[in-house]
PDB file of C-alpha atoms in Angstrom:
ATOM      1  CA  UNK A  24       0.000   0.000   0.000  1.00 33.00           C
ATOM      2  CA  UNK A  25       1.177   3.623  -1.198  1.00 35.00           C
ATOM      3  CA  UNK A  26       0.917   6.235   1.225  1.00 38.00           C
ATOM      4  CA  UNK A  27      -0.137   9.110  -0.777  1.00 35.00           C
ATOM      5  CA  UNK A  28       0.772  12.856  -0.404  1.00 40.00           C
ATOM      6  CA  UNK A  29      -1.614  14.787   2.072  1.00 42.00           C
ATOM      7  CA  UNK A  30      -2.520  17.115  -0.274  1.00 40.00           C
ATOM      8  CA  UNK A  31      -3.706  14.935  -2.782  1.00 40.00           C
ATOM      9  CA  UNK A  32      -5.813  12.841  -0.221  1.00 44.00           C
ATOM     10  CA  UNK A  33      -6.052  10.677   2.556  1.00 46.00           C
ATOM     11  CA  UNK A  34      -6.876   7.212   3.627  1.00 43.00           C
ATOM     12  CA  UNK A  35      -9.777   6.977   6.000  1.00 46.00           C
ATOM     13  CA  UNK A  36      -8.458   4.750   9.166  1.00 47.00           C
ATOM     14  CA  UNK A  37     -11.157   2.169   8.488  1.00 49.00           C
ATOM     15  CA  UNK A  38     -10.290   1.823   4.770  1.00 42.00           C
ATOM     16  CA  UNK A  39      -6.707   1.254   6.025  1.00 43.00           C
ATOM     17  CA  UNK A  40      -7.990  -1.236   8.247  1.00 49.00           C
ATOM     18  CA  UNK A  41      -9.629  -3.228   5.770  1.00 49.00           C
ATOM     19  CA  UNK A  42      -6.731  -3.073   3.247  1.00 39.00           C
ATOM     20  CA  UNK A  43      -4.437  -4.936   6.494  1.00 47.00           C
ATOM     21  CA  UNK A  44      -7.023  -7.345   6.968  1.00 49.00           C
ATOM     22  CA  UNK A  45      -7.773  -8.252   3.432  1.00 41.00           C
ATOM     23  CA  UNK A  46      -3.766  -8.929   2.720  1.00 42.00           C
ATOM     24  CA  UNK A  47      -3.442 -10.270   5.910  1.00 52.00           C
ATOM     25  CA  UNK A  48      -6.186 -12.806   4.416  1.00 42.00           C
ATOM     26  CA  UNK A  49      -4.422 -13.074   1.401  1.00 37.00           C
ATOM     27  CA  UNK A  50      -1.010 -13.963   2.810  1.00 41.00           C
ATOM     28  CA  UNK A  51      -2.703 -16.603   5.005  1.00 45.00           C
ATOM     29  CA  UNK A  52      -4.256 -18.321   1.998  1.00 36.00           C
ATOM     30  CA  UNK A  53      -1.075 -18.384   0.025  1.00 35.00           C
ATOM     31  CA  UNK A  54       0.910 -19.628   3.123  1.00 42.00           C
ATOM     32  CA  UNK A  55      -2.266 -22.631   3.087  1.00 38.00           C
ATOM     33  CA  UNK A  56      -1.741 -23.769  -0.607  1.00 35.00           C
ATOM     34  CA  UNK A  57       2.038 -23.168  -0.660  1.00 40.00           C
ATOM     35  CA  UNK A  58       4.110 -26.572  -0.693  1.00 41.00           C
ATOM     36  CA  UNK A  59       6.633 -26.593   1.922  1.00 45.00           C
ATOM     37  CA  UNK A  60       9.859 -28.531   0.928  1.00 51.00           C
ATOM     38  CA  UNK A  61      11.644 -28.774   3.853  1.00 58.00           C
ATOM     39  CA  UNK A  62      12.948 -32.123   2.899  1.00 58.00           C
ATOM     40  CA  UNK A  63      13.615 -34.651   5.029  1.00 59.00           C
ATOM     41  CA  UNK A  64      16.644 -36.984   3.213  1.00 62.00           C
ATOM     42  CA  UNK A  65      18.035 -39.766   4.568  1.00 67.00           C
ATOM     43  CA  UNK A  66      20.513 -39.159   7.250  1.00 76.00           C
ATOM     44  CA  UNK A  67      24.101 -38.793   5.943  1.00 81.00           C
ATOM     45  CA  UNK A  68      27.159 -40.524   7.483  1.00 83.00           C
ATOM     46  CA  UNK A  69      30.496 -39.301   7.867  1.00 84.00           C
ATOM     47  CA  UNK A  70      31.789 -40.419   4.602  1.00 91.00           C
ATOM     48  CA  UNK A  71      30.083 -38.574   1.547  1.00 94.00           C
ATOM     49  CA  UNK A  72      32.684 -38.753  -1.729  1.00 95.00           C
ATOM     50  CA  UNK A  73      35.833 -39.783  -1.643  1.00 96.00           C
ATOM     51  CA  UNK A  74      38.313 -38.981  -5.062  1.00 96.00           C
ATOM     52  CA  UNK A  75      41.516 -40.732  -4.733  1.00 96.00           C
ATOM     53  CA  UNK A  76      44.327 -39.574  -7.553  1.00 96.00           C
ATOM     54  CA  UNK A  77      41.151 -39.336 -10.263  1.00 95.00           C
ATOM     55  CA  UNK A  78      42.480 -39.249 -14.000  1.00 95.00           C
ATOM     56  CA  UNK A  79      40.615 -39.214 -17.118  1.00 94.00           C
ATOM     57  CA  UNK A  80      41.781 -38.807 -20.829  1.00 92.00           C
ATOM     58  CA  UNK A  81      40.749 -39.148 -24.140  1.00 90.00           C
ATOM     59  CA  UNK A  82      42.473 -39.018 -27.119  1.00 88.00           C
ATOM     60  CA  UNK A  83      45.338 -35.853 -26.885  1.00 83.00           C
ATOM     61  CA  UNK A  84      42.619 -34.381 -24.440  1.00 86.00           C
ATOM     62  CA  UNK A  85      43.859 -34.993 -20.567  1.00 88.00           C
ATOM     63  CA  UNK A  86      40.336 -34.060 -18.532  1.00 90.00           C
ATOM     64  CA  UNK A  87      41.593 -35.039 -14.960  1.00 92.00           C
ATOM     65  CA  UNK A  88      45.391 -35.610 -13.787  1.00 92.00           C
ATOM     66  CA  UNK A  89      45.353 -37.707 -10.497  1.00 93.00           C
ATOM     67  CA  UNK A  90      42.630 -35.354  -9.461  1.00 93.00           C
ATOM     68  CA  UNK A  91      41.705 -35.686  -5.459  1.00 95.00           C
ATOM     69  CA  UNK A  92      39.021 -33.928  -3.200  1.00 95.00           C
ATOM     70  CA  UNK A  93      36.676 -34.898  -0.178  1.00 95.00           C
ATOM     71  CA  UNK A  94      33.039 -34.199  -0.198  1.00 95.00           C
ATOM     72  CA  UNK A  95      32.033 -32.606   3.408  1.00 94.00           C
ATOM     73  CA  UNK A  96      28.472 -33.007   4.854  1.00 92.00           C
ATOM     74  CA  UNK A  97      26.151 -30.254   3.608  1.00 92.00           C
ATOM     75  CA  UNK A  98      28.602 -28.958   1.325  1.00 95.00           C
ATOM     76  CA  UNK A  99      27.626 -26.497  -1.822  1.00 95.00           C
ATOM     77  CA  UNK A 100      29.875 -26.641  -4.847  1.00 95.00           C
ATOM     78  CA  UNK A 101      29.322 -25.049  -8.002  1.00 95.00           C
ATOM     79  CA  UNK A 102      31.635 -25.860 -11.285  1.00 94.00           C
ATOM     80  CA  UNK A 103      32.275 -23.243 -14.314  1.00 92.00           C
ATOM     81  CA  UNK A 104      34.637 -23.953 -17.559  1.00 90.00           C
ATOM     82  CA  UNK A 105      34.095 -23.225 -20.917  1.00 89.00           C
ATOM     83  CA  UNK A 106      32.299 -25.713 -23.067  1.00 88.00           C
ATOM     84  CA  UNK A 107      34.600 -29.364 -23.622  1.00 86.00           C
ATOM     85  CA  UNK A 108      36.164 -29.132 -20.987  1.00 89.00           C
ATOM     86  CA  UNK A 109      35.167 -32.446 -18.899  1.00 91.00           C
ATOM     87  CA  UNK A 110      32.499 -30.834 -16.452  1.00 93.00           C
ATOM     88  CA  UNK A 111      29.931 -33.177 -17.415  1.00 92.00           C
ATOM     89  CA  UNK A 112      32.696 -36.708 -17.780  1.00 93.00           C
ATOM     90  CA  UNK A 113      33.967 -34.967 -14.066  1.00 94.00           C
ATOM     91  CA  UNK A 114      29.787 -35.366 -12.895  1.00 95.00           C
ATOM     92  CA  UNK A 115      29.695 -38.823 -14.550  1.00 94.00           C
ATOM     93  CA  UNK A 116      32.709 -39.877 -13.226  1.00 95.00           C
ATOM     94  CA  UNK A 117      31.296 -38.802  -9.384  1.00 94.00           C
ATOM     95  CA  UNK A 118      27.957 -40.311  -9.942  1.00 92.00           C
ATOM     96  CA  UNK A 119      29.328 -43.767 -10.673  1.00 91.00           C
ATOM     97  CA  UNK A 120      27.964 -43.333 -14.530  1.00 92.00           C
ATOM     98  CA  UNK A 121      31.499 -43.208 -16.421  1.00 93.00           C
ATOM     99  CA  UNK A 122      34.756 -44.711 -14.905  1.00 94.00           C
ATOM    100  CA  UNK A 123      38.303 -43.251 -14.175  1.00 95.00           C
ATOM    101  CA  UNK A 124      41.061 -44.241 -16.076  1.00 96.00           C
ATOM    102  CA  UNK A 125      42.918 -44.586 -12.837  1.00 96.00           C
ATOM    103  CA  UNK A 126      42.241 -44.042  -9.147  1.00 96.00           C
ATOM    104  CA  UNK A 127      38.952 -44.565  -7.058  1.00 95.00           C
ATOM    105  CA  UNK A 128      35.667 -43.206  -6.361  1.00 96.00           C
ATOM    106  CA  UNK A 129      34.609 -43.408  -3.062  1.00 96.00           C
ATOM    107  CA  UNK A 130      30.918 -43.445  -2.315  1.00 95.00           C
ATOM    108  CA  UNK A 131      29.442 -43.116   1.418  1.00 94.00           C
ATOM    109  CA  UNK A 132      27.101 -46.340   2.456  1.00 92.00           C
ATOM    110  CA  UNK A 133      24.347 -43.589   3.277  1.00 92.00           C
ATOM    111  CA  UNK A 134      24.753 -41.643   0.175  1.00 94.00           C
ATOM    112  CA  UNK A 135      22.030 -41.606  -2.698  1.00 92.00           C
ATOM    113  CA  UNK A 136      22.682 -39.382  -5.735  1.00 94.00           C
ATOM    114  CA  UNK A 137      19.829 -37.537  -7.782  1.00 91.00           C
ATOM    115  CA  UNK A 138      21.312 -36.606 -10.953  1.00 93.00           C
ATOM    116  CA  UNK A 139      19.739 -33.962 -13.339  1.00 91.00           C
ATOM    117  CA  UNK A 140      22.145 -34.384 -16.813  1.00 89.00           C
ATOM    118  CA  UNK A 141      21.720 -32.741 -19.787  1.00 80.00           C
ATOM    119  CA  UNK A 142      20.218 -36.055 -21.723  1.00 75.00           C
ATOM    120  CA  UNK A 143      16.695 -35.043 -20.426  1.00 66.00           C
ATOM    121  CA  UNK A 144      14.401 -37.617 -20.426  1.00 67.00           C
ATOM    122  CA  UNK A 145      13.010 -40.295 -22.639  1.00 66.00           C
ATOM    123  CA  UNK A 146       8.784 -40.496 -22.277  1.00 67.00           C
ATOM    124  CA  UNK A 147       6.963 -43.536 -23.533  1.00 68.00           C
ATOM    125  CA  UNK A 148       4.123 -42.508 -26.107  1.00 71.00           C
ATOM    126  CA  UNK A 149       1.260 -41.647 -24.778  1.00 68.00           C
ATOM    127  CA  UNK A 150       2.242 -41.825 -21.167  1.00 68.00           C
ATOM    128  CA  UNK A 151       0.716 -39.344 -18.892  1.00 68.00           C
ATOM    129  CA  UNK A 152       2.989 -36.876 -16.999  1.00 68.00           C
ATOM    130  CA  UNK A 153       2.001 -37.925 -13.493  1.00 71.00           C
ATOM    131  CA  UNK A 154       2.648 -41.516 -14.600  1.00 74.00           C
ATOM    132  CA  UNK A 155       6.093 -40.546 -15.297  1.00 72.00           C
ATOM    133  CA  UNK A 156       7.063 -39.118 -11.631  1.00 71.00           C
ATOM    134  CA  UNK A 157       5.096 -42.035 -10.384  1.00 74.00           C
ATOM    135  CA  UNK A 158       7.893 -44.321 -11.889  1.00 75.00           C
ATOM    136  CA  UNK A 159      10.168 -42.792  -9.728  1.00 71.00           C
ATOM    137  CA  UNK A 160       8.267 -42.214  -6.681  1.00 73.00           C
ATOM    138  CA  UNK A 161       5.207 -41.657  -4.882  1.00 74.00           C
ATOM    139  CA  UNK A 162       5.986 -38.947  -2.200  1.00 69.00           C
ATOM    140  CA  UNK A 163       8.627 -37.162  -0.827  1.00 68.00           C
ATOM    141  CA  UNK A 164       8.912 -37.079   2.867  1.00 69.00           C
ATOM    142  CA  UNK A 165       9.034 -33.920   4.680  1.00 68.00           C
ATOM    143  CA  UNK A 166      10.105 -32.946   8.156  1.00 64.00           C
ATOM    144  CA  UNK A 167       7.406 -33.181  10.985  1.00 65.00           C
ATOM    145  CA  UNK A 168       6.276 -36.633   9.519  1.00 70.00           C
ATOM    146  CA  UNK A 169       4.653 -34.587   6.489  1.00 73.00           C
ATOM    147  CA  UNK A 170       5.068 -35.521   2.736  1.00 74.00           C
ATOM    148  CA  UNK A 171       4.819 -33.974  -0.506  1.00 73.00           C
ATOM    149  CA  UNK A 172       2.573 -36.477  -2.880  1.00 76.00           C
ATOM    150  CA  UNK A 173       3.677 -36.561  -7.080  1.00 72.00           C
ATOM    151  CA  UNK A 174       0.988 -34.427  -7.840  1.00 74.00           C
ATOM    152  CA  UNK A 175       1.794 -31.935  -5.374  1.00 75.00           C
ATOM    153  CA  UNK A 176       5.509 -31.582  -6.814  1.00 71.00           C
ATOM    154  CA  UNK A 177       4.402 -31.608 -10.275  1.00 69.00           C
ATOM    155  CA  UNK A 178       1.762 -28.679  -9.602  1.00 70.00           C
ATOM    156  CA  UNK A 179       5.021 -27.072  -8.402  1.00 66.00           C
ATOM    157  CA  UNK A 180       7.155 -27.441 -11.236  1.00 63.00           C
ATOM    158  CA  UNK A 181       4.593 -28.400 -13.864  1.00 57.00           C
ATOM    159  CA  UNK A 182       1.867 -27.207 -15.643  1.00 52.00           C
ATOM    160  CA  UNK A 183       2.313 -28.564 -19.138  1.00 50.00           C
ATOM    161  CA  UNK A 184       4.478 -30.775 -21.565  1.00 48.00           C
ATOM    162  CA  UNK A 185       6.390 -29.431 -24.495  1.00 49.00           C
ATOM    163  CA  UNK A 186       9.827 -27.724 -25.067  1.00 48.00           C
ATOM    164  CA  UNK A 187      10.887 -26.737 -22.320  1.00 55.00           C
ATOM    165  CA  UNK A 188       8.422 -28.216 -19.936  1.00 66.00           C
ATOM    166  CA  UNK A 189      10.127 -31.552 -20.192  1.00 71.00           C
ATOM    167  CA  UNK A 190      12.922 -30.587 -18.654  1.00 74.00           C
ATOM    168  CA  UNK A 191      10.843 -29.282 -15.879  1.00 74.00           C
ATOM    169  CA  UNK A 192       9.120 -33.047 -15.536  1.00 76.00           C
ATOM    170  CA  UNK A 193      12.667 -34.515 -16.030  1.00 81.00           C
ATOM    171  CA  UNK A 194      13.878 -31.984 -12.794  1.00 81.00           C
ATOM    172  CA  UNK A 195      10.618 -33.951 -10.981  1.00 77.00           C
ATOM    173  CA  UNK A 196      11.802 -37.364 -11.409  1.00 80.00           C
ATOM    174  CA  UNK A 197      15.391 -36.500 -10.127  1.00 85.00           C
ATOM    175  CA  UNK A 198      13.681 -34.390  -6.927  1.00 80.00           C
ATOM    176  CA  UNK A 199      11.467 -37.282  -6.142  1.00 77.00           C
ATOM    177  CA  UNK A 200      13.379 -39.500  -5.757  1.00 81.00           C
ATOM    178  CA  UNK A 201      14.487 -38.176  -1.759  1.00 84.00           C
ATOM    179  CA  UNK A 202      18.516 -37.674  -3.160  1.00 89.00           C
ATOM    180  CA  UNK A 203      20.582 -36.446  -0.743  1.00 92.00           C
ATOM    181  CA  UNK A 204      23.124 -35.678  -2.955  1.00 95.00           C
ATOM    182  CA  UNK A 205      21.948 -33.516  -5.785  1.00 95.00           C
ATOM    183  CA  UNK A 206      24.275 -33.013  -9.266  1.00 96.00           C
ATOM    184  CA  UNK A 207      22.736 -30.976 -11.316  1.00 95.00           C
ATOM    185  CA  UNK A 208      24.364 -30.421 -14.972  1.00 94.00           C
ATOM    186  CA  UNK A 209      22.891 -27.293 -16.650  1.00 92.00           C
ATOM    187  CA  UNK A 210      19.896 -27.131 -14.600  1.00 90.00           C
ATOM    188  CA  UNK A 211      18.488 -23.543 -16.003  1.00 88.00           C
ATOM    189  CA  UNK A 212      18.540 -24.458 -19.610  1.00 85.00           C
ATOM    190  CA  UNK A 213      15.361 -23.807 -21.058  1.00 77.00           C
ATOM    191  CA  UNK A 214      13.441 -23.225 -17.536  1.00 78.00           C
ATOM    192  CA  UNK A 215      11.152 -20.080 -17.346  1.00 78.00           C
ATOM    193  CA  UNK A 216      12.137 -17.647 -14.814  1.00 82.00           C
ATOM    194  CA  UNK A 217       9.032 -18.717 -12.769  1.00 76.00           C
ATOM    195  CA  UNK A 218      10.359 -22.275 -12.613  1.00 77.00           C
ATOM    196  CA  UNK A 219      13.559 -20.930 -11.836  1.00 84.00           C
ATOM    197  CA  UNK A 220      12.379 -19.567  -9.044  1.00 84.00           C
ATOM    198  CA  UNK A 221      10.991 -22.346  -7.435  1.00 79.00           C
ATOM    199  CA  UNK A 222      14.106 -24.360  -8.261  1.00 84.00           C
ATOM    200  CA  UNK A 223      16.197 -21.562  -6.585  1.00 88.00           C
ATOM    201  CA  UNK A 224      13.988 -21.832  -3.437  1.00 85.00           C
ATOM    202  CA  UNK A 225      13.925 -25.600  -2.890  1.00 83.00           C
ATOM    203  CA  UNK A 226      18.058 -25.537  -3.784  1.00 89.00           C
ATOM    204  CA  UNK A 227      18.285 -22.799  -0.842  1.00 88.00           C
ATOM    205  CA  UNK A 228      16.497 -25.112   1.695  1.00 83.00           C
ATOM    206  CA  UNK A 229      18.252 -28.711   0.141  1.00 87.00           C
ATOM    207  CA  UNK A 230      20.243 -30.146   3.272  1.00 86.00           C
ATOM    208  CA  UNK A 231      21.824 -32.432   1.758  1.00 91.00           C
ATOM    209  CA  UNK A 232      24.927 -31.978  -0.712  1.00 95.00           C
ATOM    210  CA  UNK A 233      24.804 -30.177  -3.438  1.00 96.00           C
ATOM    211  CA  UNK A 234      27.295 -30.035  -7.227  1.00 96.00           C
ATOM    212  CA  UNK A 235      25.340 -27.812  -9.989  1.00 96.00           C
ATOM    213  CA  UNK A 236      27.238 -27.481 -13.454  1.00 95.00           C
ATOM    214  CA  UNK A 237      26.206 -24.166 -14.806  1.00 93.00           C
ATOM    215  CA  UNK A 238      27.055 -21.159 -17.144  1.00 91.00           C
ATOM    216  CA  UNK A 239      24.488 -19.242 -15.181  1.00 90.00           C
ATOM    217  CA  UNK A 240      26.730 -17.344 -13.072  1.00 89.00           C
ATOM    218  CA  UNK A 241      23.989 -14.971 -11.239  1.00 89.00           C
ATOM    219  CA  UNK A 242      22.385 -18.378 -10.174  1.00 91.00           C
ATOM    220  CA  UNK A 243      25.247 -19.912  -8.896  1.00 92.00           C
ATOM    221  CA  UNK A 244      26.027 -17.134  -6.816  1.00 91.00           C
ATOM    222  CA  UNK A 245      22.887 -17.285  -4.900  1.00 91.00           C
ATOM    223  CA  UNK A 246      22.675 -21.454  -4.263  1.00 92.00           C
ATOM    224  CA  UNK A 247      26.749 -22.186  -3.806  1.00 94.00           C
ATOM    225  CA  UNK A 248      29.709 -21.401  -1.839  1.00 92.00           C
ATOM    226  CA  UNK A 249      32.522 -22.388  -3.511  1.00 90.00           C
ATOM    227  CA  UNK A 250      33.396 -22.270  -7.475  1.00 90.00           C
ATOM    228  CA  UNK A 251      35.661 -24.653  -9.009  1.00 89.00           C
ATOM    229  CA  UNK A 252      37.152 -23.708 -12.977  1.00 89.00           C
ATOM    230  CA  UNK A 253      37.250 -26.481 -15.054  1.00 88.00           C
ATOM    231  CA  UNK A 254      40.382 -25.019 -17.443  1.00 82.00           C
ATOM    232  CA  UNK A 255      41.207 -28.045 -19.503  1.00 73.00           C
ATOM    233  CA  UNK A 256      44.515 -29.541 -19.724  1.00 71.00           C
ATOM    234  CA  UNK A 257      43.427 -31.796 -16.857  1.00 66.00           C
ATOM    235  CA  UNK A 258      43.389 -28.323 -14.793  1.00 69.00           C
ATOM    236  CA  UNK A 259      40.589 -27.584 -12.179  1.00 76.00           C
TER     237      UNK A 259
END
């Protein structure tokens, strides 16, 4: 509400009154329909992600040169690098998806990856959408013994299919699945800023770990804390 100069006009104290109560109304009713996604993952141990002496190469391209680095609890890591570089072989590599040419992955008995890559999704003709997250899961749990259903989550994110929509349904089946270890490879491609939104809030509250590939710098700075280069050569 404007407050208006006095010499133009001003509000009557009950009018003001009824504007408070009406967004006061308002704000309560959004609060009632919002989701909540205060997520509650499965309890990490000690031991996230271990890389011991990591190397990868292809042909007169190094990507990773006896590479090594210890995931920490809760930790928020964002990657940058110009395109061919070996982000996405470094995410496949950490998700268990490619393999090393030498040295060893690590993976924590507690940990359970959800990993968003740039392949999208592949969805069986005539399939409906809410069959799709279904596949993948029924219902995320929540904290104070709550849960988020499918259709809840894909109200959320989803509205329709096409273009760019089915990335937003392929971003569903990842969350859905309870990870808590989230990679994310190029998660803001094609997502509409309101989407984006929503995926900014619920990576804000994630708990769990977190590794987003992106060339989206202004989003990176709000979701990580630390930056890795990827500068080729086998150089991070």
């Amino acid at each position: 509400m404007r407050r208006q100069p006095k010499a133009r006009t001003t509000k009557s104290k009950s009018r003001i009154d009824d504007f408070h109560t009406i967004k006061e109304k308002a704000s309560q009713r959004r609060k009632e329909h919002e989701v909540q996604l205060e997520i509650n993952m499965e309890r990490m141990g000690s031991k996230i992600v271990e890389l011991h002496k990591i190397s990868k190469s292809f042909p007169n391209k190094p990507i990773l040169d006896k590479f090594e680095y210890n995931f920490l609890k809760g930790e928020r890591i964002g990657i940058i690098g110009k395109n061919g570089t070996g982000k996405s072989t470094f995410l496949n590599i950490l998700s268990g998806v490619d393999q090393p040419d030498s040295g060893k992955v690590i993976i924590g008995e507690t940990i359970k990856f959800g990993y968003y890559t740039q392949n999208g999704i592949t969805i069986k003709e005539g399939q409906k959408v809410i069959d799709v997250i279904r596949e993948f899961g029924d219902y995320i749990p929540l904290m104070k013994g709550k849960q988020i259903s499918a259709q809840q989550l894909l109200e959320r994110f989803l509205e329709k299919l096409s273009g760019g929509e089915r990335k937003r349904l392929y971003l569903c089946t990842v969350l859905i699945q309870n990870p808590n270890f989230l990679i994310l490879d190029e998660p803001t491609n094609d997502l509409d800023i309101v989407t984006l939104n929503v995926l900014e809030s619920f990576l804000l509250d994630f708990p769990g770990c977190l590794l987003v590939v992106s060339h989206d710098r202004y989003f990176m700075d709000k979701i990580v804390d630390h930056l890795f280069v990827f500068r080729g050569n086998a150089e991070i």
